[in-house]
Coordinates of C-alpha atoms and ligand atoms in Angstrom, one line a residue:
X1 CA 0.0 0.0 0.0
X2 CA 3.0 2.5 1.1
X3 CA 4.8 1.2 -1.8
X4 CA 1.7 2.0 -4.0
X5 CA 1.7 5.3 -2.7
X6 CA 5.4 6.3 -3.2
X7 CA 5.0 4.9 -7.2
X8 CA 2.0 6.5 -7.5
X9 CA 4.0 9.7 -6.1
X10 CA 6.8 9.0 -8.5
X11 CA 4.6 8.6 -11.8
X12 CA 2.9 12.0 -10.7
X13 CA 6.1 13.7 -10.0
X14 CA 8.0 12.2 -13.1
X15 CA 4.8 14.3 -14.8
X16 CA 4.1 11.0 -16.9
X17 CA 0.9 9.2 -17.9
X18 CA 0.0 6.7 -15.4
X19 CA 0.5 2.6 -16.3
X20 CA -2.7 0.4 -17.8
X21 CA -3.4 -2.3 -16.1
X22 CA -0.6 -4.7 -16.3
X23 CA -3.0 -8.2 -15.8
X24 CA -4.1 -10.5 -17.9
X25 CA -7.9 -10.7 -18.7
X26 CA -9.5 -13.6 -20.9
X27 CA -8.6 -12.3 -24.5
X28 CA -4.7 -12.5 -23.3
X29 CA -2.8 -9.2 -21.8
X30 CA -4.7 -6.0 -22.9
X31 CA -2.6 -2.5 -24.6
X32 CA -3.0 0.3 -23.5
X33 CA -5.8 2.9 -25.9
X34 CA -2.8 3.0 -28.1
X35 CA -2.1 -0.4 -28.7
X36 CA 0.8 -0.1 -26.3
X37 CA 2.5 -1.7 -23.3
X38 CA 4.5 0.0 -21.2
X39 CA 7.1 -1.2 -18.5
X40 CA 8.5 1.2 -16.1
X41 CA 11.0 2.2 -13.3
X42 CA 11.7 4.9 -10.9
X43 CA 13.5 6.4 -13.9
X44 CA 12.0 5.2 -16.9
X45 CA 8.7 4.4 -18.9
X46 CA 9.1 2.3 -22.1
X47 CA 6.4 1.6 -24.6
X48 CA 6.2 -1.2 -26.7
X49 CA 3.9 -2.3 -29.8
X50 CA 3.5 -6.1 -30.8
X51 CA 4.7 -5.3 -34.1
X52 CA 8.3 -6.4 -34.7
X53 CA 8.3 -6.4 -31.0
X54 CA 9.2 -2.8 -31.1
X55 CA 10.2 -0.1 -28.6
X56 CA 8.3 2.8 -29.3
X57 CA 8.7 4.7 -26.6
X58 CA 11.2 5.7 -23.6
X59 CA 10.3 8.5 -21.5
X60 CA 13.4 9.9 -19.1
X61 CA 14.3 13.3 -17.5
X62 CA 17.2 15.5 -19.2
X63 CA 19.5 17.2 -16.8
X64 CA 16.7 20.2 -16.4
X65 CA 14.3 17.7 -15.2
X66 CA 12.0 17.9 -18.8
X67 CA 11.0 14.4 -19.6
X68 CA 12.0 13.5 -23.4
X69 CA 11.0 11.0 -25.6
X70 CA 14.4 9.7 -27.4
X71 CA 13.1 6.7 -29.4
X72 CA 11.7 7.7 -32.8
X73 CA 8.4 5.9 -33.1
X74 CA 4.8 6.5 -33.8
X75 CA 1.9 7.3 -31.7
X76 CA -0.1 3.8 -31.8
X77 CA 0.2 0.5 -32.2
X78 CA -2.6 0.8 -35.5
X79 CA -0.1 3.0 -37.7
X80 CA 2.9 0.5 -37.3
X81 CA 1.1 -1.6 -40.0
X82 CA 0.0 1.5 -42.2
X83 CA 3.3 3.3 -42.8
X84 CA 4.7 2.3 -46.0
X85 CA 8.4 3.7 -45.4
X86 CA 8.9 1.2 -42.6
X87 CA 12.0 2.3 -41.1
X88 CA 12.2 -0.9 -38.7
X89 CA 11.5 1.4 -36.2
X90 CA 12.9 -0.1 -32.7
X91 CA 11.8 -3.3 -34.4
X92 CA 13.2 -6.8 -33.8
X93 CA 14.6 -8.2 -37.1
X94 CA 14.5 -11.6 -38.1
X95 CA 15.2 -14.1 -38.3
X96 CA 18.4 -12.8 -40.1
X97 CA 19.2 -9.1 -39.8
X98 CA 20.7 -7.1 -42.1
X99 CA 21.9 -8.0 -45.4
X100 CA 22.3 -11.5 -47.0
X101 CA 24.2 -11.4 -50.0
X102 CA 22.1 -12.3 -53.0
X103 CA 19.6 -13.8 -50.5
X104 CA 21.2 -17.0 -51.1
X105 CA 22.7 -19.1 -48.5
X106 CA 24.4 -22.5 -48.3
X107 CA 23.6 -25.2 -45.2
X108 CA 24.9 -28.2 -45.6
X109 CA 25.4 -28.7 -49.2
X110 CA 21.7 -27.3 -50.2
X111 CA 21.0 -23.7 -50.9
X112 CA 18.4 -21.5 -50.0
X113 CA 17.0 -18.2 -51.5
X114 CA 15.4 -15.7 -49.1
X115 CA 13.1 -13.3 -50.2
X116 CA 14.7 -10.6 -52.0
X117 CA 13.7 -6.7 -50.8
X118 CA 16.7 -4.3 -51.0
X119 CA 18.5 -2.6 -53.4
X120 CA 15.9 -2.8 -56.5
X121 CA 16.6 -2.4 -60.3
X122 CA 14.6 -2.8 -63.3
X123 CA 16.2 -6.3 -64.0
X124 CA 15.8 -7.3 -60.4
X125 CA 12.6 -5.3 -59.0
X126 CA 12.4 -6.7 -55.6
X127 CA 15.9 -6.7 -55.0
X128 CA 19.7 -7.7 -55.2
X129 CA 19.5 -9.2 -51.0
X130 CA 18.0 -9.6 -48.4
X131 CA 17.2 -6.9 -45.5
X132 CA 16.3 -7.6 -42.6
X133 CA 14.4 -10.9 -43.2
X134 CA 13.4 -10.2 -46.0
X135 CA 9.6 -8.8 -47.4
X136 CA 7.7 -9.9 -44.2
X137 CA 10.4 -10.3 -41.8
X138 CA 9.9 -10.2 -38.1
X139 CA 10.1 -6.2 -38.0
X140 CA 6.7 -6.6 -40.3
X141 CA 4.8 -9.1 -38.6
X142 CA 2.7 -9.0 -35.1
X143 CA 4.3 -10.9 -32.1
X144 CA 1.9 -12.2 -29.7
X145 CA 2.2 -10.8 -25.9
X146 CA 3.2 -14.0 -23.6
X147 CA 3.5 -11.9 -20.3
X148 CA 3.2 -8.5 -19.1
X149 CA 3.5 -6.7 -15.4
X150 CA 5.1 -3.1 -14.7
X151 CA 8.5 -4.3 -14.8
X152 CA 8.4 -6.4 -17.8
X153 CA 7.2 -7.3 -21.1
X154 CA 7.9 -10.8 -23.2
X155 CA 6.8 -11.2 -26.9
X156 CA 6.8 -14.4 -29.2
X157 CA 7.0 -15.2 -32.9
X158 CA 6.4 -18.8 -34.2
X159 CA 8.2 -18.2 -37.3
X160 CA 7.0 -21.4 -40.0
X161 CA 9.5 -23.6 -42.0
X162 CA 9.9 -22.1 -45.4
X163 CA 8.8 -18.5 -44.4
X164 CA 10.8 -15.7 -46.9
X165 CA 12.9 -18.5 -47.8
X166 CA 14.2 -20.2 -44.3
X167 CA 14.4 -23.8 -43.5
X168 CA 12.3 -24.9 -40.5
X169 CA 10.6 -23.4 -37.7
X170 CA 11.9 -20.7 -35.2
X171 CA 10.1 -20.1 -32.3
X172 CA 11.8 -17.0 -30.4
X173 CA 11.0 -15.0 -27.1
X174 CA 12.0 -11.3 -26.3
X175 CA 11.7 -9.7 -23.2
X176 CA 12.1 -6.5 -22.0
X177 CA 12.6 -5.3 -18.3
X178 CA 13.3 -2.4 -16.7
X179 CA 14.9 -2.1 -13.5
X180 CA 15.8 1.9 -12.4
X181 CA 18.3 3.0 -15.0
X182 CA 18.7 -0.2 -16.7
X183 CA 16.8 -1.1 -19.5
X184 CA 17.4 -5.5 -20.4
X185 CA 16.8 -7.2 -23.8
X186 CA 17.1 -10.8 -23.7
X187 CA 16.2 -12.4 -27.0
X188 CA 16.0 -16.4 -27.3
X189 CA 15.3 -18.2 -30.0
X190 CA 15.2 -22.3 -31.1
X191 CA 15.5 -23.5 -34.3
X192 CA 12.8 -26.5 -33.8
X193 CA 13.0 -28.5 -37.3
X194 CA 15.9 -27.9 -39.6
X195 CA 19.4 -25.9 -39.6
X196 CA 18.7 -22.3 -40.0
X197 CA 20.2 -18.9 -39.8
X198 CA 19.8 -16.6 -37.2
X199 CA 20.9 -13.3 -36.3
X200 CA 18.5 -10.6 -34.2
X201 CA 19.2 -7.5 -33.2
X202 CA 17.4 -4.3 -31.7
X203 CA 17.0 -1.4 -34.2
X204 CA 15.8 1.3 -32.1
X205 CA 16.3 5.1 -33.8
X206 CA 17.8 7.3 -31.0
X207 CA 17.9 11.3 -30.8
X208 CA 18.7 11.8 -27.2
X209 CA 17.6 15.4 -27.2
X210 CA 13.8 14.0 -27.7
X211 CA 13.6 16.1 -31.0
X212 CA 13.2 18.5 -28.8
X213 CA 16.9 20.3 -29.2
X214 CA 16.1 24.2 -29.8
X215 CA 19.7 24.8 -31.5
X216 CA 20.0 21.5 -33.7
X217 CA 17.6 18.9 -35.4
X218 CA 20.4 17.1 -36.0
X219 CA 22.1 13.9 -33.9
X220 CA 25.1 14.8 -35.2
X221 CA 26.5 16.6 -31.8
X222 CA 25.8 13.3 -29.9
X223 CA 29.3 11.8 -29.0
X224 CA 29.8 8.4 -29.7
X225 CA 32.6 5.5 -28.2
X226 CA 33.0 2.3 -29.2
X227 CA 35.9 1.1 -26.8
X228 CA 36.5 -2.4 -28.5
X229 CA 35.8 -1.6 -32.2
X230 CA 39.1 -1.0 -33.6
X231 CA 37.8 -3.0 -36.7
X232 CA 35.0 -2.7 -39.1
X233 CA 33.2 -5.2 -42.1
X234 CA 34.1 -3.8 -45.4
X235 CA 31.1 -3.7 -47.7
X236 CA 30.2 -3.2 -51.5
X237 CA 28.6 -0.2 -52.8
X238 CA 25.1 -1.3 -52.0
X239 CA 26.3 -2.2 -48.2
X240 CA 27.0 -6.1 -49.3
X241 CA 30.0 -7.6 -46.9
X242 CA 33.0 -8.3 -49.3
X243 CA 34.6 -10.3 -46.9
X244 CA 37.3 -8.2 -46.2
X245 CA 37.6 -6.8 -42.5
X246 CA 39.4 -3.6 -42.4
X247 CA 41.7 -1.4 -39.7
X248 CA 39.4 1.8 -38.4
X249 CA 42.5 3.9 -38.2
X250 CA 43.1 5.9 -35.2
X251 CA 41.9 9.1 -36.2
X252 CA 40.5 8.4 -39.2
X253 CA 36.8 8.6 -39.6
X254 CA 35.6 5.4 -38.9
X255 CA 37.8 5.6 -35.6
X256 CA 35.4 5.8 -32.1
X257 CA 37.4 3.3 -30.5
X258 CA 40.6 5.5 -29.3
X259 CA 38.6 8.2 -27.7
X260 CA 34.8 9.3 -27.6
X261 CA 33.8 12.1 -30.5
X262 CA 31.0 13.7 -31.9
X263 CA 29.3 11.9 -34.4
X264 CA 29.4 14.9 -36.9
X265 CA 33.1 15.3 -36.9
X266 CA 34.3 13.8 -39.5
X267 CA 31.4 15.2 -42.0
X268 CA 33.8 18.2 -43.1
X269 CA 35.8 17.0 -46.1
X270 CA 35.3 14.1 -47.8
X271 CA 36.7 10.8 -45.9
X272 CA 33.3 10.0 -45.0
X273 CA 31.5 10.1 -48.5
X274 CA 30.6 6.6 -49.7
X275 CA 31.2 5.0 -46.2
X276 CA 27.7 4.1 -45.8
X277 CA 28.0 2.8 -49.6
X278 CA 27.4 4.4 -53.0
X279 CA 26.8 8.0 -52.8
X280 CA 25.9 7.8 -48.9
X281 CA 27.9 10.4 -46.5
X282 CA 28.0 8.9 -42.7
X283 CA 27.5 5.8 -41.0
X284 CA 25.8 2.6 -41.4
X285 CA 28.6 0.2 -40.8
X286 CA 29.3 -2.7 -38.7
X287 CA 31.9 -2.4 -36.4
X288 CA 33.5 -5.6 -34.6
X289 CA 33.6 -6.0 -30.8
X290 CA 37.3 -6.9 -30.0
X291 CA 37.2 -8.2 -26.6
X292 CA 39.5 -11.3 -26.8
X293 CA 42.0 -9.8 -24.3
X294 CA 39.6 -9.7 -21.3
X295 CA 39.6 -13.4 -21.4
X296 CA 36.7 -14.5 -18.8
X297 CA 34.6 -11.0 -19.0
X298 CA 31.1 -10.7 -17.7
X299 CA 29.5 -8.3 -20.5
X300 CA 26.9 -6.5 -18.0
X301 CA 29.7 -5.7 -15.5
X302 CA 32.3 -5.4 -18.5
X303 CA 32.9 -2.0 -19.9
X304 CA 30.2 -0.7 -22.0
X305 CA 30.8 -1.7 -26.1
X306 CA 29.3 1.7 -26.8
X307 CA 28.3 5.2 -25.1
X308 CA 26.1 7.5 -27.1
X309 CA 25.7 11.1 -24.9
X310 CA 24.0 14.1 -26.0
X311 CA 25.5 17.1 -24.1
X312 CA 22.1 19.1 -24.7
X313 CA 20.1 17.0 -22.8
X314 CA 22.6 15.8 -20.9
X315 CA 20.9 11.9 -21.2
X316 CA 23.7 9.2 -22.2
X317 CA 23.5 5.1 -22.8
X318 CA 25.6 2.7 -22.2
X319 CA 25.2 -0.3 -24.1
X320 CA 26.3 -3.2 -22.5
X321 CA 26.3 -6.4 -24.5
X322 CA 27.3 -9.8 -25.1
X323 CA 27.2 -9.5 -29.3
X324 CA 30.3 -9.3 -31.1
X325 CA 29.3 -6.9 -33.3
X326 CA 27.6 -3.5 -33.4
X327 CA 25.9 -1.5 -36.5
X328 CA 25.9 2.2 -36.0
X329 CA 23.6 3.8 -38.7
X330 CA 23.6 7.6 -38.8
X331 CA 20.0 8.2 -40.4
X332 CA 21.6 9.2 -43.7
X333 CA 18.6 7.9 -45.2
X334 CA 15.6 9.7 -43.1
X335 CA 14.6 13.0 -45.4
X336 CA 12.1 14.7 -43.0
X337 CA 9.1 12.1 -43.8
X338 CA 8.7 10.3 -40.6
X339 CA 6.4 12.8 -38.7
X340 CA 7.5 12.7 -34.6
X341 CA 5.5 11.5 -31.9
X342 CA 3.1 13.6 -30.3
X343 CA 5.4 13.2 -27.1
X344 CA 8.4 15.3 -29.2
X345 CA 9.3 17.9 -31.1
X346 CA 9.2 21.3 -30.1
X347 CA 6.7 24.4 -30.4
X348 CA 8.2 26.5 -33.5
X349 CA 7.2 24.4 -36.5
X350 CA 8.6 27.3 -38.6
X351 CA 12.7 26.2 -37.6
X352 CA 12.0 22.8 -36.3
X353 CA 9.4 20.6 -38.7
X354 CA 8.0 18.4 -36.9
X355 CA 9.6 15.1 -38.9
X356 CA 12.7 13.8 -38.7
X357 CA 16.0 15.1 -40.7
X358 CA 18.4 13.3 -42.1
X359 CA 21.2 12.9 -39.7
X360 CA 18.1 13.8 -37.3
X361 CA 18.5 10.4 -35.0
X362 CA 21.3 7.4 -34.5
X363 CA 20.6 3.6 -34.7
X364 CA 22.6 1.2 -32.6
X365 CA 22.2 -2.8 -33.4
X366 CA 23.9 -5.0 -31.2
X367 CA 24.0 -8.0 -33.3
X368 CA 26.8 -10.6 -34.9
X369 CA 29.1 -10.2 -37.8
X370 CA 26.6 -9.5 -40.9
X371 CA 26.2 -11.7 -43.6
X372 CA 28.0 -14.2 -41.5
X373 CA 26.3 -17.1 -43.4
X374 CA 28.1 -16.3 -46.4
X375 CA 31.6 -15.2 -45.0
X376 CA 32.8 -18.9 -43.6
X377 CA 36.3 -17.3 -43.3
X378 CA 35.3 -15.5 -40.4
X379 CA 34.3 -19.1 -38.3
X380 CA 30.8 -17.4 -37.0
X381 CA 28.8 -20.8 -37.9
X382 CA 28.2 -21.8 -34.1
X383 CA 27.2 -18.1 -33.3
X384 CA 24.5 -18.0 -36.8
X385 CA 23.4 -21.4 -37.5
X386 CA 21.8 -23.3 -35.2
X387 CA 19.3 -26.5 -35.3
X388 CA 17.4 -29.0 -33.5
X389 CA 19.2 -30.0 -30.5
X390 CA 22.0 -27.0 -30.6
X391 CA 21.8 -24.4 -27.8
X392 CA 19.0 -22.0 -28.5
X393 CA 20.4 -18.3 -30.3
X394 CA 20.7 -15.7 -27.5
X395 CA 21.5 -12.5 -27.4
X396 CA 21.7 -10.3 -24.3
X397 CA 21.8 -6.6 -23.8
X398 CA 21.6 -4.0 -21.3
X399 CA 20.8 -0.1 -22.4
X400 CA 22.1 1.8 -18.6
X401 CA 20.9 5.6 -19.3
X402 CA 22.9 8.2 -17.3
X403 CA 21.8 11.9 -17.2
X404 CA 24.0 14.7 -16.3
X405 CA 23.9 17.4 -13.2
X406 CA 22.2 20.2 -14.9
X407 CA 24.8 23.0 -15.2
X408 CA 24.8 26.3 -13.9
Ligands
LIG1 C1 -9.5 -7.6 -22.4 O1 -8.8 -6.6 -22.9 C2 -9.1 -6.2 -24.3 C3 -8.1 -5.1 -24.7 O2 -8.1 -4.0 -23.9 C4 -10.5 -5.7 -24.3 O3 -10.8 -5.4 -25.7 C5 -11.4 -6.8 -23.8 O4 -12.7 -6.4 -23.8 C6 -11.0 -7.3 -22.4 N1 -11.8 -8.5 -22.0 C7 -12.4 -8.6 -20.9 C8 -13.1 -9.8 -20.6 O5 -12.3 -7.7 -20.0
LIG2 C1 -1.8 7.1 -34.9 O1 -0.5 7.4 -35.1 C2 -0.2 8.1 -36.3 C3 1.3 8.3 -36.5 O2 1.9 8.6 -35.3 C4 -1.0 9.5 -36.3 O3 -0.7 10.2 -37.5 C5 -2.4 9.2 -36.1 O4 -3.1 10.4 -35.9 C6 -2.7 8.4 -34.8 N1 -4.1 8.0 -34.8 C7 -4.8 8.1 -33.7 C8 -6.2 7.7 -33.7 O5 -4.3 8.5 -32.6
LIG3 C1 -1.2 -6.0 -36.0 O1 -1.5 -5.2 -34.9 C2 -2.1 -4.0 -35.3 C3 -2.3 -3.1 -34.1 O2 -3.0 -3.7 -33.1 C4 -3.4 -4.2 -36.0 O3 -4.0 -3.0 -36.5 C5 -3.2 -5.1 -37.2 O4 -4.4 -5.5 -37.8 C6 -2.4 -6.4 -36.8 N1 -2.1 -7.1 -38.0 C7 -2.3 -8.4 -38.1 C8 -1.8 -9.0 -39.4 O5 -2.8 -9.1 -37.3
LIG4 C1 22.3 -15.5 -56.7 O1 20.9 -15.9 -56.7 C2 20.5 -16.5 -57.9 C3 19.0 -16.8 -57.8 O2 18.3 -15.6 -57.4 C4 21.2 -17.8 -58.0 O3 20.9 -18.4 -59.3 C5 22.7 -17.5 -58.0 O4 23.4 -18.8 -58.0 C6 23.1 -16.7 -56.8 N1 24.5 -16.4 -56.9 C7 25.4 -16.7 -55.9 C8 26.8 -16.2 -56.1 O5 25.1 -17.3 -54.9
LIG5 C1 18.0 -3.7 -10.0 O1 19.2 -2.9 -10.0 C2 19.7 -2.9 -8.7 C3 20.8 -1.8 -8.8 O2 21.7 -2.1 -9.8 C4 20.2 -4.3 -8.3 O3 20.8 -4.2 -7.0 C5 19.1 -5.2 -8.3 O4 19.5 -6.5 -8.1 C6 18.3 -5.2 -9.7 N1 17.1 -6.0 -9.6 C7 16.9 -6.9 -10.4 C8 15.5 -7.6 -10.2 O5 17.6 -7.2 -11.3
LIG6 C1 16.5 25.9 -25.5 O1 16.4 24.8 -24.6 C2 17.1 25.0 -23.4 C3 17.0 23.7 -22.6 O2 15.7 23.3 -22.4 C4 16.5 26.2 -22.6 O3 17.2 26.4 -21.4 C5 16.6 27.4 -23.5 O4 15.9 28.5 -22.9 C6 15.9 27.2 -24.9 N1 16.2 28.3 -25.8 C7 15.3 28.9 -26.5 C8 15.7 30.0 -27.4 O5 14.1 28.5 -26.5
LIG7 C1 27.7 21.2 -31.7 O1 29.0 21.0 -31.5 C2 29.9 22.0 -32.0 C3 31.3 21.5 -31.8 O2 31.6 20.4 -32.6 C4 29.6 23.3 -31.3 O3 30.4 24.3 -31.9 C5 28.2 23.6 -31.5 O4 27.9 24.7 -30.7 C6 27.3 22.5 -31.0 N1 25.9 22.8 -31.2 C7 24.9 22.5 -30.4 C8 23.6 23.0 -30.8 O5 25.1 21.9 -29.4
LIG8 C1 28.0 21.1 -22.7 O1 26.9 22.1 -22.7 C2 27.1 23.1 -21.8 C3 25.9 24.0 -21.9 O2 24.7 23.3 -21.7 C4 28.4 23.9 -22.1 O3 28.6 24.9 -21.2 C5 29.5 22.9 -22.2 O4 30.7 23.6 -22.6 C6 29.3 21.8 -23.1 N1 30.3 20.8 -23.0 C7 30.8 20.2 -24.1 C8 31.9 19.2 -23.8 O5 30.4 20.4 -25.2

């Protein structure tokens, strides 16, 4: 009852809407109006929509004590399966993220072509790979709500044999918790019939500011460190691995492993056009997590494997993880058509539309080595193909937000 109180007291004082009931009725776990669930702390309230699993929301205090909204997202659970841009907005892909080369893939000695839906031409008008999972991957499809209470949300997906090209059945959990500053992804999934890739990852579009920054739209101000990535996946023009793994350079561009740096500083000059592929300025790259040396590390204890701060808001994230890998996309493709939430934004629609720039927002995946399947070189087989009777795929990650003393 005291307890009740004090949360109550919290919610009220944290100025934010107050938690649906968190109980299951006969229909299964009831949304909010907006087709949302929402899981929340002392510090934090996170929304959720059952499609792609997503995160659509997460409320948090900047150092001034103005709650911001810093995942991109839209207002209810509904529009997730109107909008035709589909970002994979703070979706869960699957069951293979990213990119598969040609969408073809060897297990065994048999091949398999997954559905094609990047990178179209005339001769090939559904694509050259596969993104993502292909046409109706897991960011497109409706997971069903297995549990919910205020501290925690798990969503499933029983993903059929022969679905956008994979062999056999997955079935695969994702849960979300919240515990003070801490926000916990734990994603498990079992391949139950055949041998079948799988890589997942959270794609959640960050602009920790809340779209709310009064000086710059842009994301490009946030500093970025990624202490273990002193190595990155070469890719093609159209973001295909070639195989190749190449030095980030200290200093160089692609470098955020030697010290922490603004996002936007290496956008004067030209070392960064064509990094994100053909005729693409910034980042969407994925860097490798180098963390050999530590020899028995715990990852939630272990240094983070990246910090994103924005100085503005004073609101940072450490990501703590036990992936290998980690895709930092810089929004070079967002061109002010995703309209913001309700919850962001600011009040001078004249300077500050109220959709998202390019370079507006920052997506962080943690996630294996992509394209994996088709790059045996690189000996990730045990960490991206799995089968009946292997160890289910896991992947583990903790978000820890930190906000700074508001200065004078
Ligand atoms: C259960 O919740 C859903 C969603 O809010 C609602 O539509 C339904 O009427 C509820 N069922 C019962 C029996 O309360
Ligand atoms: C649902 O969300 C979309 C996108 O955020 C918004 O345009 C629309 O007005 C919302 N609809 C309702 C009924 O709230
Ligand atoms: C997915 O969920 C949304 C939001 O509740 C709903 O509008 C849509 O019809 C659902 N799609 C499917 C295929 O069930
Ligand atoms: C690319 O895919 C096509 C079918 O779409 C297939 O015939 C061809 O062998 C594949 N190429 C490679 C290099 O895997
Ligand atoms: C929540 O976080 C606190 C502080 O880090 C920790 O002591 C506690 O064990 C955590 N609770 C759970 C349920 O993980
Ligand atoms: C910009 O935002 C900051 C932080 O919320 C605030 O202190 C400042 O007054 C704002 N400036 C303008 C011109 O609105
Ligand atoms: C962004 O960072 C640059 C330094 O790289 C600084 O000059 C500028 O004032 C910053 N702008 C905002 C709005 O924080
Ligand atoms: C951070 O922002 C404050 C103003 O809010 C400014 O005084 C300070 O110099 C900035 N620090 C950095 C490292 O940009």
């Amino acid at each position: 009852m005291q307890l009740k109180t004090q949360v109550a007291g919290l919610v009220a004082a944290l100025a934010l809407p107050s938690l649906g009931a968190a109980a299951r009725n006969d229909t299964g776990f009831p949304p909010d109006e907006d087709g949302k669930y929402w899981i929340q702390s002392e510090v934090m309230k996170i929304g959720f929509v059952p499609y792609g699993a997503s995160i659509s929301d997460l409320h948090i205090k900047d150092k001034y004590g103005v709650t911001r909204d810093i995942v991109a997202g839209w207002d209810n659970a509904t529009y997730y399966t109107l909008d035709e841009q589909h970002p994979n907005y703070g979706s869960v892909p699957g069951r293979y993220a990213n990119r598969i080369k040609n969408g073809t893939f060897e297990i065994d000695g048999e091949k398999y072509q997954a559905s094609l839906n990047d990178n179209p031409t005339e001769e090939h008008p559904d694509g050259l790979d596969t993104l993502h999972g292909g046409k109706d991957g897991w960011g497109w499809r409706n997971f069903t709500v297995e549990a919910h209470t205020d501290s925690s949300v798990t969503f499933k997906i029983v993903d059929p044999s022969g679905k956008e090209g994979f062999p056999g059945e997955v079935i695969s959990y994702v849960t979300y918790t919240v515990n003070g500053s801490d926000w916990d992804i734990s994603m498990v999934a079992l391949a139950t019939t055949k041998k079948t890739p799988i890589m997942l990852s959270s794609h959640a579009y960050w602009n920790l500011d809340g779209f709310a920054n009064n000086e710059t739209s842009l994301a490009l101000n946030h500093t970025l460190q990624l202490p273990y990535s002193g190595q990155r996946v070469a890719v093609d023009n159209i973001l295909i691995p070639t195989g190749a793994i190449l030095a980030n350079e200290k200093g160089s561009a692609n470098d955020f492993w030697s010290k922490s740096k603004q996002l936007g500083a290496s956008f004067d000059g030209d070392e960064l056009e064509g990094n994100c592929g053909y005729g693409c300025k910034g980042y969407d790259n994925c860097y490798t997590v180098n963390r050999q040396q530590l020899g028995n590390y715990d990852w939630r204890t272990h240094s983070p494997v990246a910090v994103l701060h924005s100085n503005w808001s004073g609101i940072g994230i450490e990501v703590y993880s036990d992936q290998d890998a980690f895709q930092i996309y810089s929004c070079n493709g967002q061109d002010g058509t995703l309209a913001l939430k309700q919850s962001q934004g600011i009040d001078d629609e004249e300077d500050f539309p109220r959709t998202i720039p390019q370079y507006g927002c920052v997506v962080m995946e943690v996630q294996d080595y992509i394209d994996g399947i088709n790059n045996p070189a690189w000996f990730r087989e045990k960490k991206q193909i799995f089968g009946p009777g292997d160890d289910p795929y896991v992947l583990r990650a903790r978000y820890h937000f930190t906000v700074d003393e508001a200065d004078e």
